[in-house]
Amino acid sequence: MSQIVFDRVRHGYRAAGRPEMLALSDISLSVEPGEFVSLLGPSGCGKSTLLYLLGGFVAIQSGRILMEGRKVTGPGPDRGVVFQNFALFPWKTVRQNIAYGLERQKLPARERDEIVQSFIDMVHLRGFEDSFPSQLSGGMRQRVAIARTLAVKPRVLLMDEPFGALDAQTREIMHEELLGIMQRTRMTTIFVTHDVREAVYLSDRVAVMSSRPGRIKEVLTIDLPERTGPSVMKSARANDIVEYLWSQVKIDAAHAVSAVQ
Ligand SMILES: Nc1ncnc2c1ncn2[C@@H]1O[C@H](COP(=O)(O)OP(=O)(O)OP(=O)(O)O)[C@@H](O)[C@H]1O
Ligand SMILES: [Mg+2]
């Protein structure tokens, strides 16, 4: 059984006095346990909306979303979300931010501290336990956000352009970090991005979305050899895949721009 199923999902936004604006139309997609699937598409095509519907933050109007066979009706600890804008508590330290979700689980303090430390180690932030987010770089903050989400042991990880605000070098480091975490945890992940190379490098499959109203145009399996480092992206095969996906996204990006003008 697929772990996540989107079944003919449609979503419109309504603002007072305005006609409904259709953001997503007829989305069907299944994700298998342990898969890393990226959603790629132009700005405004509904990538975040799709993730938030699965996260349970936005009510499902039409169609169904199943998580391990059960209909999604609201947020739950089985779905961990990492947002683009480093949603950390600025008044809490790294340790306190990562412990946040665990506090509700009523674990003995020692056990909780051990879990927190193991996730601090996993994202290579040993030595920064007592720092506040304002004292960290963007990449470090995003590592705290990932650790905080993983610490509560979700069944799937949903990431909305988690590295979009980072510089190219930090992003590359975060890619290696994320691939390492994925190898260790085998966590099913849905990853939203605009960045074609990022999607190709990280994903088992890439779902290409059309401009608004978002539809899934194509789902491409990325058959690259084992990701042993960024040099994989220098191969002719990787370049072909990137070129192809770019051409698919570009058609819709042009539509999205002309629709705004
Ligand atoms: N709360 C809202 N109310 C009304 N319209 C919304 C709301 N949230 C999103 N939209 C609209 O729905 C469409 C899809 O938005 P969404 O944020 O899901 O797109 P996206 O693909 O994530 O875009 P980006 O790549 O820029 O983050 C957009 O046209 C957006 O303006
Ligand atoms: Mg978005």
PDB file of C-alpha atoms and ligand atoms in Angstrom:
ATOM      1  CA  MET A   1       0.000   0.000   0.000  1.00  0.00           C
ATOM      2  CA  SER A   2       1.268   3.485  -0.833  1.00  0.00           C
ATOM      3  CA  GLN A   3       2.083   5.528   2.253  1.00  0.00           C
ATOM      4  CA  ILE A   4       0.629   8.765   0.904  1.00  0.00           C
ATOM      5  CA  VAL A   5      -2.153   9.020  -1.663  1.00  0.00           C
ATOM      6  CA  PHE A   6      -3.498  12.206  -3.230  1.00  0.00           C
ATOM      7  CA  ASP A   7      -6.702  11.239  -4.962  1.00  0.00           C
ATOM      8  CA  ARG A   8      -8.250  13.822  -7.306  1.00  0.00           C
ATOM      9  CA  VAL A   9      -7.528  16.740  -4.990  1.00  0.00           C
ATOM     10  CA  ARG A  10      -8.854  20.122  -6.021  1.00  0.00           C
ATOM     11  CA  HIS A  11      -8.491  23.316  -4.046  1.00  0.00           C
ATOM     12  CA  GLY A  12      -9.893  26.816  -4.522  1.00  0.00           C
ATOM     13  CA  TYR A  13      -9.288  29.868  -2.377  1.00  0.00           C
ATOM     14  CA  ARG A  14     -12.211  32.168  -1.676  1.00  0.00           C
ATOM     15  CA  ALA A  15     -11.866  35.785  -0.652  1.00  0.00           C
ATOM     16  CA  ALA A  16     -14.909  37.890   0.279  1.00  0.00           C
ATOM     17  CA  GLY A  17     -16.605  39.411  -2.758  1.00  0.00           C
ATOM     18  CA  ARG A  18     -14.340  37.665  -5.254  1.00  0.00           C
ATOM     19  CA  PRO A  19     -14.864  34.602  -7.399  1.00  0.00           C
ATOM     20  CA  GLU A  20     -13.135  31.448  -6.231  1.00  0.00           C
ATOM     21  CA  MET A  21      -9.528  31.232  -7.355  1.00  0.00           C
ATOM     22  CA  LEU A  22      -8.684  27.678  -8.354  1.00  0.00           C
ATOM     23  CA  ALA A  23      -5.225  26.832  -7.011  1.00  0.00           C
ATOM     24  CA  LEU A  24      -5.102  23.067  -7.565  1.00  0.00           C
ATOM     25  CA  SER A  25      -7.057  20.981  -9.999  1.00  0.00           C
ATOM     26  CA  ASP A  26      -7.299  17.217 -10.015  1.00  0.00           C
ATOM     27  CA  ILE A  27      -4.089  16.194  -8.278  1.00  0.00           C
ATOM     28  CA  SER A  28      -3.459  12.462  -8.020  1.00  0.00           C
ATOM     29  CA  LEU A  29      -0.134  11.111  -6.796  1.00  0.00           C
ATOM     30  CA  SER A  30       1.002   8.163  -4.679  1.00  0.00           C
ATOM     31  CA  VAL A  31       4.180   8.082  -2.628  1.00  0.00           C
ATOM     32  CA  GLU A  32       5.787   4.846  -1.428  1.00  0.00           C
ATOM     33  CA  PRO A  33       7.477   4.288   1.942  1.00  0.00           C
ATOM     34  CA  GLY A  34      11.034   5.633   1.955  1.00  0.00           C
ATOM     35  CA  GLU A  35      10.634   7.598  -1.261  1.00  0.00           C
ATOM     36  CA  PHE A  36      11.941  11.119  -1.763  1.00  0.00           C
ATOM     37  CA  VAL A  37       9.563  12.966  -4.094  1.00  0.00           C
ATOM     38  CA  SER A  38       9.992  16.591  -5.147  1.00  0.00           C
ATOM     39  CA  LEU A  39       7.247  18.912  -6.306  1.00  0.00           C
ATOM     40  CA  LEU A  40       8.663  21.212  -8.937  1.00  0.00           C
ATOM     41  CA  GLY A  41       6.795  24.055 -10.583  1.00  0.00           C
ATOM     42  CA  PRO A  42       6.503  27.783 -11.154  1.00  0.00           C
ATOM     43  CA  SER A  43       5.618  30.255  -8.438  1.00  0.00           C
ATOM     44  CA  GLY A  44       1.930  30.178  -7.555  1.00  0.00           C
ATOM     45  CA  CYS A  45       1.218  26.720  -9.000  1.00  0.00           C
ATOM     46  CA  GLY A  46       0.030  25.433  -5.634  1.00  0.00           C
ATOM     47  CA  LYS A  47       3.052  23.522  -4.310  1.00  0.00           C
ATOM     48  CA  SER A  48       2.715  24.929  -0.786  1.00  0.00           C
ATOM     49  CA  THR A  49      -1.042  24.465  -0.864  1.00  0.00           C
ATOM     50  CA  LEU A  50      -0.589  20.786  -1.718  1.00  0.00           C
ATOM     51  CA  LEU A  51       1.878  20.312   1.131  1.00  0.00           C
ATOM     52  CA  TYR A  52      -0.373  22.127   3.608  1.00  0.00           C
ATOM     53  CA  LEU A  53      -3.352  20.030   2.573  1.00  0.00           C
ATOM     54  CA  LEU A  54      -1.338  16.896   3.362  1.00  0.00           C
ATOM     55  CA  GLY A  55      -0.060  18.530   6.554  1.00  0.00           C
ATOM     56  CA  GLY A  56      -3.689  19.037   7.554  1.00  0.00           C
ATOM     57  CA  PHE A  57      -3.312  22.821   7.907  1.00  0.00           C
ATOM     58  CA  VAL A  58      -5.720  23.561   5.061  1.00  0.00           C
ATOM     59  CA  ALA A  59      -9.125  21.844   4.879  1.00  0.00           C
ATOM     60  CA  ILE A  60      -9.597  19.448   1.973  1.00  0.00           C
ATOM     61  CA  GLN A  61     -12.497  20.607  -0.185  1.00  0.00           C
ATOM     62  CA  SER A  62     -12.618  18.018  -2.890  1.00  0.00           C
ATOM     63  CA  GLY A  63     -10.931  14.662  -3.435  1.00  0.00           C
ATOM     64  CA  ARG A  64      -9.107  12.702  -0.724  1.00  0.00           C
ATOM     65  CA  ILE A  65      -5.677  12.548   0.823  1.00  0.00           C
ATOM     66  CA  LEU A  66      -4.784   9.281   2.545  1.00  0.00           C
ATOM     67  CA  MET A  67      -1.913   8.864   4.940  1.00  0.00           C
ATOM     68  CA  GLU A  68      -1.232   5.158   5.513  1.00  0.00           C
ATOM     69  CA  GLY A  69      -4.785   4.385   4.481  1.00  0.00           C
ATOM     70  CA  ARG A  70      -6.434   6.970   6.721  1.00  0.00           C
ATOM     71  CA  LYS A  71      -8.052  10.160   5.470  1.00  0.00           C
ATOM     72  CA  VAL A  72      -6.229  13.328   6.437  1.00  0.00           C
ATOM     73  CA  THR A  73      -8.555  15.563   8.445  1.00  0.00           C
ATOM     74  CA  GLY A  74      -6.094  17.748  10.379  1.00  0.00           C
ATOM     75  CA  PRO A  75      -2.473  18.055  11.472  1.00  0.00           C
ATOM     76  CA  GLY A  76      -0.837  15.148  13.289  1.00  0.00           C
ATOM     77  CA  PRO A  77       2.546  14.047  14.628  1.00  0.00           C
ATOM     78  CA  ASP A  78       2.840  11.487  11.809  1.00  0.00           C
ATOM     79  CA  ARG A  79       3.533  14.362   9.370  1.00  0.00           C
ATOM     80  CA  GLY A  80       6.474  16.615  10.208  1.00  0.00           C
ATOM     81  CA  VAL A  81       6.739  19.914   8.347  1.00  0.00           C
ATOM     82  CA  VAL A  82       9.815  22.068   7.738  1.00  0.00           C
ATOM     83  CA  PHE A  83       8.893  25.538   6.505  1.00  0.00           C
ATOM     84  CA  GLN A  84      10.879  27.846   4.285  1.00  0.00           C
ATOM     85  CA  ASN A  85      11.189  30.637   6.799  1.00  0.00           C
ATOM     86  CA  PHE A  86      12.969  28.863   9.657  1.00  0.00           C
ATOM     87  CA  ALA A  87       9.971  28.799  11.983  1.00  0.00           C
ATOM     88  CA  LEU A  88      12.084  28.581  15.143  1.00  0.00           C
ATOM     89  CA  PHE A  89      11.242  30.130  18.504  1.00  0.00           C
ATOM     90  CA  PRO A  90      13.691  33.037  18.753  1.00  0.00           C
ATOM     91  CA  TRP A  91      13.505  33.070  22.551  1.00  0.00           C
ATOM     92  CA  LYS A  92      14.460  29.406  22.886  1.00  0.00           C
ATOM     93  CA  THR A  93      17.929  27.937  22.558  1.00  0.00           C
ATOM     94  CA  VAL A  94      18.862  25.252  20.008  1.00  0.00           C
ATOM     95  CA  ARG A  95      18.302  22.598  22.668  1.00  0.00           C
ATOM     96  CA  GLN A  96      14.944  24.051  23.711  1.00  0.00           C
ATOM     97  CA  ASN A  97      13.773  24.407  20.126  1.00  0.00           C
ATOM     98  CA  ILE A  98      14.566  20.770  19.367  1.00  0.00           C
ATOM     99  CA  ALA A  99      12.982  19.626  22.659  1.00  0.00           C
ATOM    100  CA  TYR A 100       9.774  21.531  21.938  1.00  0.00           C
ATOM    101  CA  GLY A 101       7.760  18.794  20.241  1.00  0.00           C
ATOM    102  CA  LEU A 102       8.991  16.189  22.706  1.00  0.00           C
ATOM    103  CA  GLU A 103       7.715  18.118  25.705  1.00  0.00           C
ATOM    104  CA  ARG A 104       4.176  17.154  24.849  1.00  0.00           C
ATOM    105  CA  GLN A 105       5.133  13.468  24.784  1.00  0.00           C
ATOM    106  CA  LYS A 106       5.675  13.334  28.571  1.00  0.00           C
ATOM    107  CA  LEU A 107       8.936  11.409  28.383  1.00  0.00           C
ATOM    108  CA  PRO A 108      11.218  11.125  31.406  1.00  0.00           C
ATOM    109  CA  ALA A 109      13.569  14.142  31.321  1.00  0.00           C
ATOM    110  CA  ARG A 110      16.660  11.990  30.868  1.00  0.00           C
ATOM    111  CA  GLU A 111      15.274  10.140  27.918  1.00  0.00           C
ATOM    112  CA  ARG A 112      14.143  13.393  26.341  1.00  0.00           C
ATOM    113  CA  ASP A 113      17.574  14.966  26.816  1.00  0.00           C
ATOM    114  CA  GLU A 114      19.211  11.961  25.183  1.00  0.00           C
ATOM    115  CA  ILE A 115      16.928  12.173  22.165  1.00  0.00           C
ATOM    116  CA  VAL A 116      17.556  15.906  21.842  1.00  0.00           C
ATOM    117  CA  GLN A 117      21.306  15.387  22.015  1.00  0.00           C
ATOM    118  CA  SER A 118      21.196  12.640  19.395  1.00  0.00           C
ATOM    119  CA  PHE A 119      19.415  14.978  16.974  1.00  0.00           C
ATOM    120  CA  ILE A 120      21.816  17.829  17.757  1.00  0.00           C
ATOM    121  CA  ASP A 121      24.599  15.433  16.816  1.00  0.00           C
ATOM    122  CA  MET A 122      22.767  14.236  13.710  1.00  0.00           C
ATOM    123  CA  VAL A 123      22.663  17.753  12.274  1.00  0.00           C
ATOM    124  CA  HIS A 124      26.196  18.555  13.450  1.00  0.00           C
ATOM    125  CA  LEU A 125      25.330  21.291  15.923  1.00  0.00           C
ATOM    126  CA  ARG A 126      27.276  19.985  18.913  1.00  0.00           C
ATOM    127  CA  GLY A 127      28.698  23.001  20.751  1.00  0.00           C
ATOM    128  CA  PHE A 128      25.748  25.213  19.791  1.00  0.00           C
ATOM    129  CA  GLU A 129      23.190  23.660  22.168  1.00  0.00           C
ATOM    130  CA  ASP A 130      22.761  26.858  24.167  1.00  0.00           C
ATOM    131  CA  SER A 131      22.862  29.318  21.269  1.00  0.00           C
ATOM    132  CA  PHE A 132      19.777  31.266  20.249  1.00  0.00           C
ATOM    133  CA  PRO A 133      18.587  31.275  16.607  1.00  0.00           C
ATOM    134  CA  SER A 134      19.768  34.880  16.166  1.00  0.00           C
ATOM    135  CA  GLN A 135      23.310  33.692  16.889  1.00  0.00           C
ATOM    136  CA  LEU A 136      23.248  31.067  14.118  1.00  0.00           C
ATOM    137  CA  SER A 137      23.735  31.219  10.349  1.00  0.00           C
ATOM    138  CA  GLY A 138      20.816  30.492   8.021  1.00  0.00           C
ATOM    139  CA  GLY A 139      22.063  26.964   7.324  1.00  0.00           C
ATOM    140  CA  MET A 140      22.441  26.233  11.023  1.00  0.00           C
ATOM    141  CA  ARG A 141      18.950  27.525  11.737  1.00  0.00           C
ATOM    142  CA  GLN A 142      17.505  25.310   9.076  1.00  0.00           C
ATOM    143  CA  ARG A 143      19.372  22.337  10.555  1.00  0.00           C
ATOM    144  CA  VAL A 144      17.732  23.118  13.919  1.00  0.00           C
ATOM    145  CA  ALA A 145      14.342  23.195  12.176  1.00  0.00           C
ATOM    146  CA  ILE A 146      15.010  19.812  10.559  1.00  0.00           C
ATOM    147  CA  ALA A 147      16.203  18.318  13.861  1.00  0.00           C
ATOM    148  CA  ARG A 148      13.178  19.680  15.692  1.00  0.00           C
ATOM    149  CA  THR A 149      10.842  18.106  13.144  1.00  0.00           C
ATOM    150  CA  LEU A 150      12.664  14.745  13.046  1.00  0.00           C
ATOM    151  CA  ALA A 151      12.955  14.508  16.855  1.00  0.00           C
ATOM    152  CA  VAL A 152       9.258  13.726  17.228  1.00  0.00           C
ATOM    153  CA  LYS A 153       9.712  10.807  14.812  1.00  0.00           C
ATOM    154  CA  PRO A 154       7.171  11.654  12.140  1.00  0.00           C
ATOM    155  CA  ARG A 155       6.316   8.982   9.591  1.00  0.00           C
ATOM    156  CA  VAL A 156       6.820  11.405   6.712  1.00  0.00           C
ATOM    157  CA  LEU A 157       8.716  14.643   6.291  1.00  0.00           C
ATOM    158  CA  LEU A 158       7.211  17.542   4.342  1.00  0.00           C
ATOM    159  CA  MET A 159       9.633  20.290   3.345  1.00  0.00           C
ATOM    160  CA  ASP A 160       8.558  23.555   1.714  1.00  0.00           C
ATOM    161  CA  GLU A 161      11.545  25.122  -0.060  1.00  0.00           C
ATOM    162  CA  PRO A 162      13.642  24.557   3.043  1.00  0.00           C
ATOM    163  CA  PHE A 163      16.854  25.818   1.458  1.00  0.00           C
ATOM    164  CA  GLY A 164      15.384  28.566  -0.729  1.00  0.00           C
ATOM    165  CA  ALA A 165      16.740  31.358   1.446  1.00  0.00           C
ATOM    166  CA  LEU A 166      20.275  29.973   1.707  1.00  0.00           C
ATOM    167  CA  ASP A 167      23.325  30.917  -0.352  1.00  0.00           C
ATOM    168  CA  ALA A 168      24.519  28.405  -2.943  1.00  0.00           C
ATOM    169  CA  GLN A 169      27.408  27.077  -0.872  1.00  0.00           C
ATOM    170  CA  THR A 170      25.326  26.561   2.264  1.00  0.00           C
ATOM    171  CA  ARG A 171      22.628  24.929   0.168  1.00  0.00           C
ATOM    172  CA  GLU A 172      25.136  22.427  -1.146  1.00  0.00           C
ATOM    173  CA  ILE A 173      26.224  21.558   2.390  1.00  0.00           C
ATOM    174  CA  MET A 174      22.572  21.150   3.382  1.00  0.00           C
ATOM    175  CA  HIS A 175      21.999  18.775   0.463  1.00  0.00           C
ATOM    176  CA  GLU A 176      24.728  16.476   1.740  1.00  0.00           C
ATOM    177  CA  GLU A 177      23.347  16.783   5.267  1.00  0.00           C
ATOM    178  CA  LEU A 178      19.855  15.896   4.104  1.00  0.00           C
ATOM    179  CA  LEU A 179      21.000  12.955   1.969  1.00  0.00           C
ATOM    180  CA  GLY A 180      22.951  11.635   4.977  1.00  0.00           C
ATOM    181  CA  ILE A 181      19.877  11.914   7.204  1.00  0.00           C
ATOM    182  CA  MET A 182      17.760  10.198   4.558  1.00  0.00           C
ATOM    183  CA  GLN A 183      20.207   7.332   4.260  1.00  0.00           C
ATOM    184  CA  ARG A 184      20.087   6.808   8.010  1.00  0.00           C
ATOM    185  CA  THR A 185      16.360   7.284   8.600  1.00  0.00           C
ATOM    186  CA  ARG A 186      14.858   6.176   5.253  1.00  0.00           C
ATOM    187  CA  MET A 187      12.212   8.806   5.917  1.00  0.00           C
ATOM    188  CA  THR A 188       9.556   9.305   3.254  1.00  0.00           C
ATOM    189  CA  THR A 189       9.903  12.902   2.102  1.00  0.00           C
ATOM    190  CA  ILE A 190       7.932  15.333  -0.029  1.00  0.00           C
ATOM    191  CA  PHE A 191      10.136  18.254  -0.934  1.00  0.00           C
ATOM    192  CA  VAL A 192       8.938  21.461  -2.583  1.00  0.00           C
ATOM    193  CA  THR A 193      11.394  23.414  -4.678  1.00  0.00           C
ATOM    194  CA  HIS A 194      11.806  25.769  -7.642  1.00  0.00           C
ATOM    195  CA  ASP A 195      15.328  24.530  -8.142  1.00  0.00           C
ATOM    196  CA  VAL A 196      15.593  21.900 -10.879  1.00  0.00           C
ATOM    197  CA  ARG A 197      19.130  20.762 -10.014  1.00  0.00           C
ATOM    198  CA  GLU A 198      18.227  20.439  -6.354  1.00  0.00           C
ATOM    199  CA  ALA A 199      15.186  18.320  -7.240  1.00  0.00           C
ATOM    200  CA  VAL A 200      17.236  16.045  -9.512  1.00  0.00           C
ATOM    201  CA  TYR A 201      20.045  15.619  -7.023  1.00  0.00           C
ATOM    202  CA  LEU A 202      17.859  14.757  -4.030  1.00  0.00           C
ATOM    203  CA  SER A 203      14.876  12.913  -5.452  1.00  0.00           C
ATOM    204  CA  ASP A 204      13.795   9.433  -6.416  1.00  0.00           C
ATOM    205  CA  ARG A 205      10.967  11.020  -8.402  1.00  0.00           C
ATOM    206  CA  VAL A 206      10.105  14.553  -9.465  1.00  0.00           C
ATOM    207  CA  ALA A 207       6.507  15.647 -10.002  1.00  0.00           C
ATOM    208  CA  VAL A 208       6.352  18.573 -12.429  1.00  0.00           C
ATOM    209  CA  MET A 209       3.413  20.892 -11.851  1.00  0.00           C
ATOM    210  CA  SER A 210       1.793  23.238 -14.345  1.00  0.00           C
ATOM    211  CA  SER A 211       1.072  26.886 -13.643  1.00  0.00           C
ATOM    212  CA  ARG A 212      -2.168  27.816 -11.913  1.00  0.00           C
ATOM    213  CA  PRO A 213      -4.416  25.978 -11.519  1.00  0.00           C
ATOM    214  CA  GLY A 214      -1.762  23.482 -10.537  1.00  0.00           C
ATOM    215  CA  ARG A 215      -1.910  20.046 -12.078  1.00  0.00           C
ATOM    216  CA  ILE A 216       0.702  17.325 -12.125  1.00  0.00           C
ATOM    217  CA  LYS A 217       1.944  17.265 -15.704  1.00  0.00           C
ATOM    218  CA  GLU A 218       4.447  14.519 -15.350  1.00  0.00           C
ATOM    219  CA  VAL A 219       6.203  12.383 -12.759  1.00  0.00           C
ATOM    220  CA  LEU A 220       9.777  11.573 -13.692  1.00  0.00           C
ATOM    221  CA  THR A 221      11.818   8.822 -12.051  1.00  0.00           C
ATOM    222  CA  ILE A 222      15.375  10.032 -11.510  1.00  0.00           C
ATOM    223  CA  ASP A 223      17.559   7.083 -12.440  1.00  0.00           C
ATOM    224  CA  LEU A 224      20.934   8.415 -11.419  1.00  0.00           C
ATOM    225  CA  PRO A 225      23.565   6.168  -9.858  1.00  0.00           C
ATOM    226  CA  GLU A 226      24.037   6.241  -6.079  1.00  0.00           C
ATOM    227  CA  ARG A 227      24.384   9.835  -4.789  1.00  0.00           C
ATOM    228  CA  THR A 228      27.968   9.714  -3.671  1.00  0.00           C
ATOM    229  CA  GLY A 229      28.433  13.485  -3.733  1.00  0.00           C
ATOM    230  CA  PRO A 230      27.662  16.510  -5.879  1.00  0.00           C
ATOM    231  CA  SER A 231      29.911  15.222  -8.687  1.00  0.00           C
ATOM    232  CA  VAL A 232      27.018  12.924  -9.701  1.00  0.00           C
ATOM    233  CA  MET A 233      25.417  16.058 -11.104  1.00  0.00           C
ATOM    234  CA  LYS A 234      28.288  16.518 -13.549  1.00  0.00           C
ATOM    235  CA  SER A 235      27.421  13.374 -15.505  1.00  0.00           C
ATOM    236  CA  ALA A 236      25.864  13.604 -18.964  1.00  0.00           C
ATOM    237  CA  ARG A 237      22.843  11.684 -17.680  1.00  0.00           C
ATOM    238  CA  ALA A 238      22.226  14.217 -14.889  1.00  0.00           C
ATOM    239  CA  ASN A 239      22.600  17.108 -17.320  1.00  0.00           C
ATOM    240  CA  ASP A 240      20.091  15.582 -19.704  1.00  0.00           C
ATOM    241  CA  ILE A 241      17.546  15.160 -16.912  1.00  0.00           C
ATOM    242  CA  VAL A 242      18.086  18.741 -15.694  1.00  0.00           C
ATOM    243  CA  GLU A 243      17.756  20.129 -19.239  1.00  0.00           C
ATOM    244  CA  TYR A 244      14.596  18.165 -19.854  1.00  0.00           C
ATOM    245  CA  LEU A 245      12.955  19.208 -16.589  1.00  0.00           C
ATOM    246  CA  TRP A 246      13.968  22.823 -17.171  1.00  0.00           C
ATOM    247  CA  SER A 247      12.266  22.802 -20.531  1.00  0.00           C
ATOM    248  CA  GLN A 248       9.103  21.433 -18.898  1.00  0.00           C
ATOM    249  CA  VAL A 249       9.089  24.006 -16.102  1.00  0.00           C
ATOM    250  CA  LYS A 250       9.967  26.903 -18.401  1.00  0.00           C
ATOM    251  CA  ILE A 251       6.843  26.486 -20.527  1.00  0.00           C
ATOM    252  CA  ASP A 252       4.699  26.974 -17.455  1.00  0.00           C
ATOM    253  CA  ALA A 253       6.833  29.675 -15.879  1.00  0.00           C
ATOM    254  CA  ALA A 254       6.260  31.742 -19.035  1.00  0.00           C
ATOM    255  CA  HIS A 255       2.499  31.139 -18.749  1.00  0.00           C
ATOM    256  CA  ALA A 256       2.544  32.115 -15.074  1.00  0.00           C
ATOM    257  CA  VAL A 257       4.278  35.425 -15.856  1.00  0.00           C
ATOM    258  CA  SER A 258       1.981  36.328 -18.748  1.00  0.00           C
ATOM    259  CA  ALA A 259      -1.061  35.513 -16.558  1.00  0.00           C
ATOM    260  CA  VAL A 260       0.115  38.080 -13.983  1.00  0.00           C
ATOM    261  CA  GLN A 261       0.769  40.823 -16.543  1.00  0.00           C
TER     262      GLN A 261
HETATM  263  N1  LIG B   1      -4.544  31.920   1.816  1.00  0.00           N
HETATM  264  C1  LIG B   1      -4.703  32.188   0.519  1.00  0.00           C
HETATM  265  N2  LIG B   1      -5.778  32.903   0.084  1.00  0.00           N
HETATM  266  C2  LIG B   1      -5.967  33.149  -1.210  1.00  0.00           C
HETATM  267  N3  LIG B   1      -5.139  32.727  -2.189  1.00  0.00           N
HETATM  268  C3  LIG B   1      -4.076  32.020  -1.816  1.00  0.00           C
HETATM  269  C4  LIG B   1      -3.786  31.702  -0.448  1.00  0.00           C
HETATM  270  N4  LIG B   1      -2.646  30.978  -0.394  1.00  0.00           N
HETATM  271  C5  LIG B   1      -2.251  30.841  -1.676  1.00  0.00           C
HETATM  272  N5  LIG B   1      -3.077  31.453  -2.519  1.00  0.00           N
HETATM  273  C6  LIG B   1      -2.979  31.500  -3.984  1.00  0.00           C
HETATM  274  O1  LIG B   1      -3.018  30.161  -4.455  1.00  0.00           O
HETATM  275  C7  LIG B   1      -2.070  29.952  -5.480  1.00  0.00           C
HETATM  276  C8  LIG B   1      -1.121  28.836  -5.068  1.00  0.00           C
HETATM  277  O2  LIG B   1      -0.358  29.294  -3.964  1.00  0.00           O
HETATM  278  P1  LIG B   1       0.831  28.458  -3.338  1.00  0.00           P
HETATM  279  O3  LIG B   1       1.386  29.277  -2.237  1.00  0.00           O
HETATM  280  O4  LIG B   1       0.348  27.105  -2.990  1.00  0.00           O
HETATM  281  O5  LIG B   1       1.827  28.372  -4.581  1.00  0.00           O
HETATM  282  P2  LIG B   1       3.358  27.898  -4.625  1.00  0.00           P
HETATM  283  O6  LIG B   1       3.474  26.978  -5.787  1.00  0.00           O
HETATM  284  O7  LIG B   1       3.766  27.399  -3.297  1.00  0.00           O
HETATM  285  O8  LIG B   1       4.130  29.259  -4.978  1.00  0.00           O
HETATM  286  P3  LIG B   1       5.640  29.695  -4.569  1.00  0.00           P
HETATM  287  O9  LIG B   1       6.543  28.881  -5.430  1.00  0.00           O
HETATM  288  O10 LIG B   1       5.679  31.149  -4.931  1.00  0.00           O
HETATM  289  O11 LIG B   1       5.811  29.445  -3.103  1.00  0.00           O
HETATM  290  C9  LIG B   1      -1.378  31.294  -5.697  1.00  0.00           C
HETATM  291  O12 LIG B   1      -1.946  31.906  -6.796  1.00  0.00           O
HETATM  292  C10 LIG B   1      -1.640  32.060  -4.441  1.00  0.00           C
HETATM  293  O13 LIG B   1      -1.736  33.436  -4.703  1.00  0.00           O
HETATM  294 MG    MG B   2       5.159  28.028  -1.890  1.00  0.00          MG
END
